[in-house]
Amino acid sequence: MSAPGTTLPIDEAKLHAFMEKAVADIGAATHAVLILIGDRLGIFKAMADSQPVSSEELARRTGLSERYLREWLNANAASGYMTYDSAQKTYTLPPEQALALAVEDSPVYLPGAFQIMSSLYHDAPKLESAFRSGEGVGWHEHHHDLYQGVERFFRPNYNANLVASWIPALDGVEQKLKRGAKVADVGCGLGASTILMAKAYPNSSFFGFDYHNESLALAREAAEKAGVGERIRFEISQAKSFPGNDYDFIAFFDCLHDMGDPSGAAAHVCKALKPDGTWMIVEPFAGDAPEANHNPIGRIFYSASTLCCVPASLAQEVGAALGAQAGEQKIRSVVTAAGFTRFRRATETPFNLVYEARP
Ligand SMILES: C[S@@+](CC[C@H](N)C(=O)[O-])C[C@H]1O[C@@H](n2cnc3c(N)ncnc32)[C@H](O)[C@@H]1O
């Protein structure tokens, strides 16, 4: 056999292996919608005790249709998200899956990632036009599942790492924050990181800047709810023009590569910091060469970058489009060209690189 339009032979074993992989991907993509539904309707939470449950009992517990639940349960069992006892006709959400799917504050909580995917499917027609025109699609032009999904997916990661390991990895910053420092969280989105820092460092004052008003309104609400509304000012602002020039600490969480003019933002940060201040840049984990990112995590980041980060940057002035897999060399050159004299990778996790820049 050869492929149509070519004389290249088809290797049956390779074809078979690819079809197996693609079938698994089709299953995962289809099941993703069921995860969204399970999250929104509280079905995973109703099974969080990891005890066997029948579809009838689950229907009583949730008030949902038994017939739909039975099909949903079997899809989850086929996907390896649940176990099935054929003798008892019961389904169990194992404790590990419960931690990932039903416990909002667990460090491995995943439903936010599926909410992000929902927005990307909604936004596919806009992105198809952008592929043709080369124009951008602004962060603000996406379905609202993107902002909420990002907050829900990133917050557990920040809860697990920001105060425990990222800030302590920076030179002298933790001590300053404990004593009382002036802090800006730029591109703060729904404010998960700002709120976390405000709770951890009660002597410090916090400013959250973002250009997206809708996100800031949700950030203010969340800060009030967390009891730190008085200690954070969320203001609409561009990263290259936010107010103030005496910050001890400025943080950018997963947003420098989304900006149209990251160099302009870096130059502004350099002016806005005190001479002994620190800029922390949290970016998605990435190697410098594309092939270093051709792995399961890079697959997620390159896909999100195609649909979200590159179009967001192209929608802004300059349109540098660094992409979510920019890598250390590119970030270093943006930062040092802006006037920072010191730049280092302070720490990392499987999902993030954390850089420290000093004027
Ligand atoms: C991926 S989200 C990250 C949000 C938040 N930092 C977090 O980690 O949850 C990127 C954020 O950058 C913001 N952003 C993008 N370009 C910006 C710019 N030029 N100035 C200010 N904010 C910007 C977006 O509005 C969005 O909230």
Short mmCIF file of C-alpha atoms and ligand atoms in Angstrom, two decimals:
data_model
loop_
_atom_site.label_atom_id
_atom_site.label_comp_id
_atom_site.label_asym_id
_atom_site.label_seq_id
_atom_site.Cartn_x
_atom_site.Cartn_y
_atom_site.Cartn_z
CA MET A 1 0.00 0.00 0.00
CA SER A 2 1.16 3.58 -0.63
CA ALA A 3 -0.33 6.94 0.34
CA PRO A 4 -2.53 8.57 -2.36
CA GLY A 5 -0.56 11.06 -4.44
CA THR A 6 2.81 9.63 -3.40
CA THR A 7 4.85 6.54 -4.01
CA LEU A 8 5.97 6.41 -0.37
CA PRO A 9 5.15 2.99 1.06
CA ILE A 10 2.82 2.71 4.05
CA ASP A 11 4.30 0.90 7.02
CA GLU A 12 1.33 -1.05 8.37
CA ALA A 13 2.76 -1.28 11.89
CA LYS A 14 3.36 2.47 12.06
CA LEU A 15 -0.12 3.14 10.70
CA HIS A 16 -1.59 0.84 13.34
CA ALA A 17 0.39 2.51 16.13
CA PHE A 18 -0.74 5.97 14.98
CA MET A 19 -4.39 4.88 14.76
CA GLU A 20 -4.19 3.58 18.34
CA LYS A 21 -2.80 6.90 19.51
CA ALA A 22 -5.44 8.86 17.58
CA VAL A 23 -8.25 6.68 18.98
CA ALA A 24 -7.00 7.43 22.51
CA ASP A 25 -6.96 11.16 21.63
CA ILE A 26 -10.49 11.06 20.18
CA GLY A 27 -11.63 9.33 23.38
CA ALA A 28 -9.90 11.95 25.52
CA ALA A 29 -11.34 14.85 23.53
CA THR A 30 -14.87 13.41 23.71
CA HIS A 31 -14.57 12.59 27.40
CA ALA A 32 -13.40 16.16 28.11
CA VAL A 33 -16.99 17.37 27.62
CA LEU A 34 -18.17 14.86 30.22
CA ILE A 35 -15.57 16.16 32.66
CA LEU A 36 -16.91 19.68 32.16
CA ILE A 37 -20.44 18.42 32.82
CA GLY A 38 -19.34 16.39 35.85
CA ASP A 39 -17.62 19.46 37.24
CA ARG A 40 -20.51 21.87 36.58
CA LEU A 41 -23.20 19.53 37.93
CA GLY A 42 -21.19 18.50 41.01
CA ILE A 43 -21.13 14.80 40.05
CA PHE A 44 -17.45 14.27 40.89
CA LYS A 45 -18.00 15.98 44.24
CA ALA A 46 -20.97 13.68 44.91
CA MET A 47 -18.58 10.72 44.50
CA ALA A 48 -15.66 12.29 46.41
CA ASP A 49 -15.97 9.86 49.34
CA SER A 50 -14.52 7.16 47.01
CA GLN A 51 -17.24 4.70 48.06
CA PRO A 52 -18.91 2.45 45.45
CA VAL A 53 -22.16 3.94 44.19
CA SER A 54 -24.83 2.75 41.75
CA SER A 55 -26.26 5.01 39.08
CA GLU A 56 -29.61 4.95 40.93
CA GLU A 57 -28.03 6.08 44.21
CA LEU A 58 -26.00 8.75 42.41
CA ALA A 59 -29.20 10.00 40.78
CA ARG A 60 -30.85 10.29 44.22
CA ARG A 61 -27.77 12.06 45.61
CA THR A 62 -27.48 14.61 42.81
CA GLY A 63 -31.11 14.97 41.68
CA LEU A 64 -29.93 14.21 38.11
CA SER A 65 -31.34 11.77 35.53
CA GLU A 66 -30.30 8.16 36.22
CA ARG A 67 -30.15 7.27 32.51
CA TYR A 68 -27.74 10.10 31.74
CA LEU A 69 -25.65 9.31 34.81
CA ARG A 70 -25.35 5.62 33.88
CA GLU A 71 -23.96 6.50 30.46
CA TRP A 72 -21.66 9.15 31.98
CA LEU A 73 -20.39 6.63 34.58
CA ASN A 74 -19.59 4.06 31.90
CA ALA A 75 -17.72 6.67 29.86
CA ASN A 76 -15.69 7.49 32.97
CA ALA A 77 -15.02 3.82 33.68
CA ALA A 78 -13.91 3.28 30.05
CA SER A 79 -11.64 6.32 30.40
CA GLY A 80 -9.93 5.02 33.54
CA TYR A 81 -11.37 7.84 35.66
CA MET A 82 -13.50 5.42 37.71
CA THR A 83 -13.59 1.73 38.54
CA TYR A 84 -16.60 -0.52 37.94
CA ASP A 85 -17.76 -3.50 39.99
CA SER A 86 -19.76 -5.61 37.52
CA ALA A 87 -21.19 -7.91 40.23
CA GLN A 88 -22.62 -5.01 42.27
CA LYS A 89 -23.10 -2.65 39.29
CA THR A 90 -21.40 0.11 41.26
CA TYR A 91 -18.84 2.77 40.29
CA THR A 92 -16.06 4.21 42.44
CA LEU A 93 -14.08 7.41 42.03
CA PRO A 94 -10.70 6.34 43.49
CA PRO A 95 -9.16 8.71 46.07
CA GLU A 96 -6.42 9.84 43.65
CA GLN A 97 -9.00 10.81 41.01
CA ALA A 98 -11.15 12.43 43.72
CA LEU A 99 -8.21 14.64 44.68
CA ALA A 100 -7.75 15.70 41.05
CA LEU A 101 -11.43 16.12 40.14
CA ALA A 102 -13.43 16.91 43.28
CA VAL A 103 -11.20 18.78 45.74
CA GLU A 104 -11.03 22.44 44.63
CA ASP A 105 -8.02 23.35 46.78
CA SER A 106 -5.92 20.28 46.06
CA PRO A 107 -2.63 21.01 44.26
CA VAL A 108 -3.64 18.62 41.46
CA TYR A 109 -7.15 19.99 40.83
CA LEU A 110 -7.84 19.69 37.08
CA PRO A 111 -11.35 20.81 36.05
CA GLY A 112 -10.13 24.37 35.33
CA ALA A 113 -8.01 22.98 32.49
CA PHE A 114 -11.12 21.49 30.90
CA GLN A 115 -12.94 24.80 31.29
CA ILE A 116 -10.10 26.46 29.34
CA MET A 117 -10.63 23.89 26.56
CA SER A 118 -14.31 24.74 26.47
CA SER A 119 -13.47 28.36 25.66
CA LEU A 120 -11.03 27.32 22.94
CA TYR A 121 -13.65 25.18 21.19
CA HIS A 122 -16.11 28.12 21.44
CA ASP A 123 -13.50 30.45 19.94
CA ALA A 124 -12.32 28.19 17.09
CA PRO A 125 -14.20 30.16 14.35
CA LYS A 126 -12.44 33.42 15.39
CA LEU A 127 -9.12 31.60 15.31
CA GLU A 128 -9.79 30.15 11.87
CA SER A 129 -10.24 33.72 10.58
CA ALA A 130 -7.05 34.77 12.37
CA PHE A 131 -5.08 31.94 10.73
CA ARG A 132 -6.20 33.38 7.35
CA SER A 133 -5.63 37.06 8.11
CA GLY A 134 -2.63 36.79 10.45
CA GLU A 135 -4.40 39.21 12.80
CA GLY A 136 -4.71 38.72 16.54
CA VAL A 137 -7.55 37.62 18.81
CA GLY A 138 -7.35 39.61 22.05
CA TRP A 139 -7.51 37.97 25.46
CA HIS A 140 -10.74 39.93 26.03
CA GLU A 141 -12.30 38.48 22.85
CA HIS A 142 -12.43 34.93 24.20
CA HIS A 143 -15.37 33.11 25.80
CA HIS A 144 -15.55 33.77 29.56
CA ASP A 145 -14.64 30.14 30.28
CA LEU A 146 -11.07 31.13 29.46
CA TYR A 147 -10.67 33.62 32.33
CA GLN A 148 -12.46 31.46 34.86
CA GLY A 149 -10.75 28.28 33.67
CA VAL A 150 -7.30 29.88 33.90
CA GLU A 151 -8.03 31.05 37.44
CA ARG A 152 -9.31 27.65 38.53
CA PHE A 153 -6.45 25.78 36.86
CA PHE A 154 -3.62 28.08 37.98
CA ARG A 155 -4.79 28.81 41.55
CA PRO A 156 -4.01 25.30 42.93
CA ASN A 157 -0.53 25.58 41.40
CA TYR A 158 0.00 29.00 43.02
CA ASN A 159 -1.39 27.70 46.34
CA ALA A 160 1.14 24.86 46.26
CA ASN A 161 4.21 26.79 45.10
CA LEU A 162 4.10 30.57 45.30
CA VAL A 163 4.57 31.21 49.03
CA ALA A 164 6.20 27.85 49.82
CA SER A 165 8.92 27.82 47.18
CA TRP A 166 8.84 30.49 44.45
CA ILE A 167 9.15 33.59 46.65
CA PRO A 168 11.72 31.94 48.98
CA ALA A 169 13.84 31.14 45.89
CA LEU A 170 14.27 34.88 45.22
CA ASP A 171 17.08 36.84 46.82
CA GLY A 172 15.80 38.61 49.96
CA VAL A 173 12.21 39.05 48.74
CA GLU A 174 10.48 36.93 51.38
CA GLN A 175 12.04 38.98 54.19
CA LYS A 176 10.94 42.24 52.52
CA LEU A 177 7.39 40.98 52.05
CA LYS A 178 7.21 39.89 55.68
CA ARG A 179 8.48 43.30 56.88
CA GLY A 180 6.19 45.25 54.56
CA ALA A 181 6.76 45.92 50.87
CA LYS A 182 4.99 47.59 47.96
CA VAL A 183 4.01 44.96 45.41
CA ALA A 184 2.53 45.00 41.89
CA ASP A 185 1.03 41.90 40.27
CA VAL A 186 0.87 42.80 36.57
CA GLY A 187 -1.44 40.89 34.19
CA CYS A 188 -3.10 39.70 37.40
CA GLY A 189 -6.26 38.37 35.71
CA LEU A 190 -8.74 37.22 38.37
CA GLY A 191 -6.16 37.95 41.08
CA ALA A 192 -5.48 34.43 42.42
CA SER A 193 -1.79 35.18 42.96
CA THR A 194 -2.41 38.72 44.33
CA ILE A 195 -4.89 37.44 46.89
CA LEU A 196 -2.60 34.61 47.94
CA MET A 197 0.31 37.02 48.51
CA ALA A 198 -1.91 39.52 50.35
CA LYS A 199 -3.03 36.75 52.72
CA ALA A 200 0.53 35.51 53.29
CA TYR A 201 2.15 38.93 53.83
CA PRO A 202 -0.20 41.12 55.88
CA ASN A 203 2.36 43.96 56.29
CA SER A 204 2.69 44.51 52.55
CA SER A 205 0.48 46.53 50.19
CA PHE A 206 -0.65 45.12 46.85
CA PHE A 207 -1.65 46.45 43.44
CA GLY A 208 -3.13 44.23 40.75
CA PHE A 209 -2.96 45.56 37.18
CA ASP A 210 -4.54 44.10 34.07
CA TYR A 211 -6.00 45.57 30.88
CA HIS A 212 -9.09 43.33 31.08
CA ASN A 213 -11.87 45.00 33.07
CA GLU A 214 -14.07 41.93 33.32
CA SER A 215 -11.26 39.97 35.02
CA LEU A 216 -10.57 42.83 37.42
CA ALA A 217 -14.22 42.96 38.53
CA LEU A 218 -14.02 39.25 39.42
CA ALA A 219 -10.64 39.81 41.14
CA ARG A 220 -12.15 42.53 43.37
CA GLU A 221 -15.05 40.24 44.30
CA ALA A 222 -12.66 37.37 45.13
CA ALA A 223 -10.45 39.64 47.25
CA GLU A 224 -13.46 40.85 49.25
CA LYS A 225 -14.53 37.24 49.79
CA ALA A 226 -11.01 36.31 50.94
CA GLY A 227 -11.01 39.20 53.45
CA VAL A 228 -8.18 41.13 51.74
CA GLY A 229 -10.31 43.55 49.70
CA GLU A 230 -8.99 46.51 51.70
CA ARG A 231 -5.35 45.58 51.07
CA ILE A 232 -5.36 45.15 47.28
CA ARG A 233 -6.11 47.81 44.67
CA PHE A 234 -7.08 46.27 41.37
CA GLU A 235 -6.75 48.84 38.58
CA ILE A 236 -7.11 48.69 34.84
CA SER A 237 -3.74 49.34 33.25
CA GLN A 238 -1.41 48.26 30.48
CA ALA A 239 1.77 46.44 31.51
CA LYS A 240 3.89 49.15 29.92
CA SER A 241 2.23 52.07 31.69
CA PHE A 242 0.94 51.02 35.13
CA PRO A 243 1.29 53.77 37.77
CA GLY A 244 3.97 53.98 40.52
CA ASN A 245 7.78 54.03 40.55
CA ASP A 246 8.72 52.73 43.98
CA TYR A 247 7.83 49.05 44.00
CA ASP A 248 9.91 46.59 46.02
CA PHE A 249 8.56 43.64 44.12
CA ILE A 250 6.77 43.24 40.79
CA ALA A 251 5.42 39.89 39.62
CA PHE A 252 4.20 38.72 36.20
CA PHE A 253 2.41 35.37 36.34
CA ASP A 254 2.04 33.60 33.03
CA CYS A 255 1.47 36.77 31.06
CA LEU A 256 4.75 38.28 29.73
CA HIS A 257 4.62 36.05 26.63
CA ASP A 258 0.95 37.05 26.07
CA MET A 259 1.84 40.70 25.72
CA GLY A 260 2.22 42.45 22.38
CA ASP A 261 5.20 44.43 23.60
CA PRO A 262 7.02 42.42 26.28
CA SER A 263 10.13 44.57 25.77
CA GLY A 264 8.11 47.74 26.46
CA ALA A 265 6.65 46.09 29.58
CA ALA A 266 10.13 45.05 30.75
CA ALA A 267 11.49 48.59 30.29
CA HIS A 268 8.55 49.98 32.25
CA VAL A 269 9.07 47.48 35.09
CA CYS A 270 12.74 48.49 35.25
CA LYS A 271 11.68 52.13 35.85
CA ALA A 272 8.85 51.24 38.24
CA LEU A 273 11.07 49.22 40.61
CA LYS A 274 13.14 50.69 43.43
CA PRO A 275 16.89 50.32 42.63
CA ASP A 276 17.07 47.27 44.92
CA GLY A 277 13.72 45.86 43.77
CA THR A 278 12.99 42.48 42.19
CA TRP A 279 10.96 41.39 39.18
CA MET A 280 9.66 37.83 39.30
CA ILE A 281 8.56 36.40 35.95
CA VAL A 282 6.65 33.13 36.05
CA GLU A 283 6.41 31.51 32.62
CA PRO A 284 5.27 28.11 31.35
CA PHE A 285 8.03 25.48 31.49
CA ALA A 286 9.87 25.41 28.15
CA GLY A 287 13.18 24.49 26.59
CA ASP A 288 14.74 26.88 24.07
CA ALA A 289 14.47 24.66 20.97
CA PRO A 290 11.03 23.55 19.70
CA GLU A 291 12.11 19.91 19.77
CA ALA A 292 12.84 20.20 23.51
CA ASN A 293 9.12 20.88 23.97
CA HIS A 294 7.80 18.09 21.80
CA ASN A 295 6.51 16.14 24.79
CA PRO A 296 3.15 15.81 26.63
CA ILE A 297 3.45 19.11 28.55
CA GLY A 298 4.79 20.99 25.52
CA ARG A 299 1.87 19.56 23.55
CA ILE A 300 -0.58 21.26 25.93
CA PHE A 301 1.39 24.52 25.96
CA TYR A 302 1.92 24.72 22.18
CA SER A 303 -1.78 24.04 21.62
CA ALA A 304 -2.88 26.70 24.12
CA SER A 305 -0.26 29.04 22.69
CA THR A 306 -1.62 28.62 19.14
CA LEU A 307 -5.18 29.31 20.26
CA CYS A 308 -4.63 31.88 22.98
CA CYS A 309 -1.14 33.28 23.68
CA VAL A 310 0.11 34.01 20.14
CA PRO A 311 -3.23 35.53 19.04
CA ALA A 312 -3.38 37.61 22.28
CA SER A 313 0.03 39.12 21.56
CA LEU A 314 -0.70 39.67 17.86
CA ALA A 315 -3.80 41.66 18.88
CA GLN A 316 -1.63 44.23 20.71
CA GLU A 317 0.86 46.83 19.50
CA VAL A 318 4.20 45.40 18.31
CA GLY A 319 2.79 41.84 18.32
CA ALA A 320 6.03 40.16 19.44
CA ALA A 321 4.18 36.82 19.83
CA LEU A 322 6.83 35.13 21.99
CA GLY A 323 4.48 32.16 22.49
CA ALA A 324 3.99 30.07 25.61
CA GLN A 325 7.09 28.02 24.78
CA ALA A 326 9.39 31.03 24.42
CA GLY A 327 12.12 29.44 26.58
CA GLU A 328 14.77 30.98 28.80
CA GLN A 329 17.01 32.49 26.09
CA LYS A 330 14.21 34.59 24.58
CA ILE A 331 12.94 35.76 27.97
CA ARG A 332 16.49 36.59 29.06
CA SER A 333 17.09 38.72 25.96
CA VAL A 334 13.82 40.65 26.42
CA VAL A 335 14.65 41.32 30.08
CA THR A 336 18.32 42.26 29.74
CA ALA A 337 17.70 44.47 26.68
CA ALA A 338 15.27 46.45 28.87
CA GLY A 339 18.06 47.45 31.28
CA PHE A 340 18.05 44.70 33.91
CA THR A 341 21.63 43.81 34.85
CA ARG A 342 20.89 40.51 36.61
CA PHE A 343 18.73 37.66 35.35
CA ARG A 344 18.55 34.06 36.54
CA ARG A 345 16.27 31.05 36.65
CA ALA A 346 15.42 31.06 40.36
CA THR A 347 13.46 27.82 40.44
CA GLU A 348 11.16 25.60 38.41
CA THR A 349 8.32 23.08 38.64
CA PRO A 350 7.21 20.62 35.94
CA PHE A 351 4.80 23.29 34.65
CA ASN A 352 6.65 26.57 35.30
CA LEU A 353 9.95 28.41 35.08
CA VAL A 354 10.45 31.16 37.65
CA TYR A 355 12.91 33.92 36.73
CA GLU A 356 14.38 36.64 38.92
CA ALA A 357 15.43 39.95 37.34
CA ARG A 358 17.12 42.83 39.18
CA PRO A 359 17.84 46.37 37.87
C1 LIG B 1 -2.82 33.75 31.02
S1 LIG B 1 -3.56 35.10 31.82
C2 LIG B 1 -2.76 35.05 33.42
C3 LIG B 1 -3.59 35.71 34.47
C4 LIG B 1 -2.98 35.68 35.87
N1 LIG B 1 -1.69 36.30 35.93
C5 LIG B 1 -2.87 34.25 36.37
O1 LIG B 1 -1.77 33.72 36.44
O2 LIG B 1 -3.91 33.66 36.70
C6 LIG B 1 -2.80 36.50 31.05
C7 LIG B 1 -3.28 37.84 31.60
O3 LIG B 1 -2.48 38.89 31.04
C8 LIG B 1 -3.32 40.00 30.78
N2 LIG B 1 -2.66 40.85 29.79
C9 LIG B 1 -2.34 40.51 28.52
N3 LIG B 1 -1.72 41.53 27.92
C10 LIG B 1 -1.66 42.55 28.83
C11 LIG B 1 -1.11 43.87 28.79
N4 LIG B 1 -0.51 44.34 27.70
N5 LIG B 1 -1.22 44.62 29.90
C12 LIG B 1 -1.82 44.13 31.02
N6 LIG B 1 -2.34 42.91 31.10
C13 LIG B 1 -2.25 42.11 30.02
C14 LIG B 1 -4.62 39.36 30.32
O4 LIG B 1 -5.71 40.24 30.40
C15 LIG B 1 -4.73 38.17 31.27
O5 LIG B 1 -5.42 38.50 32.43
#
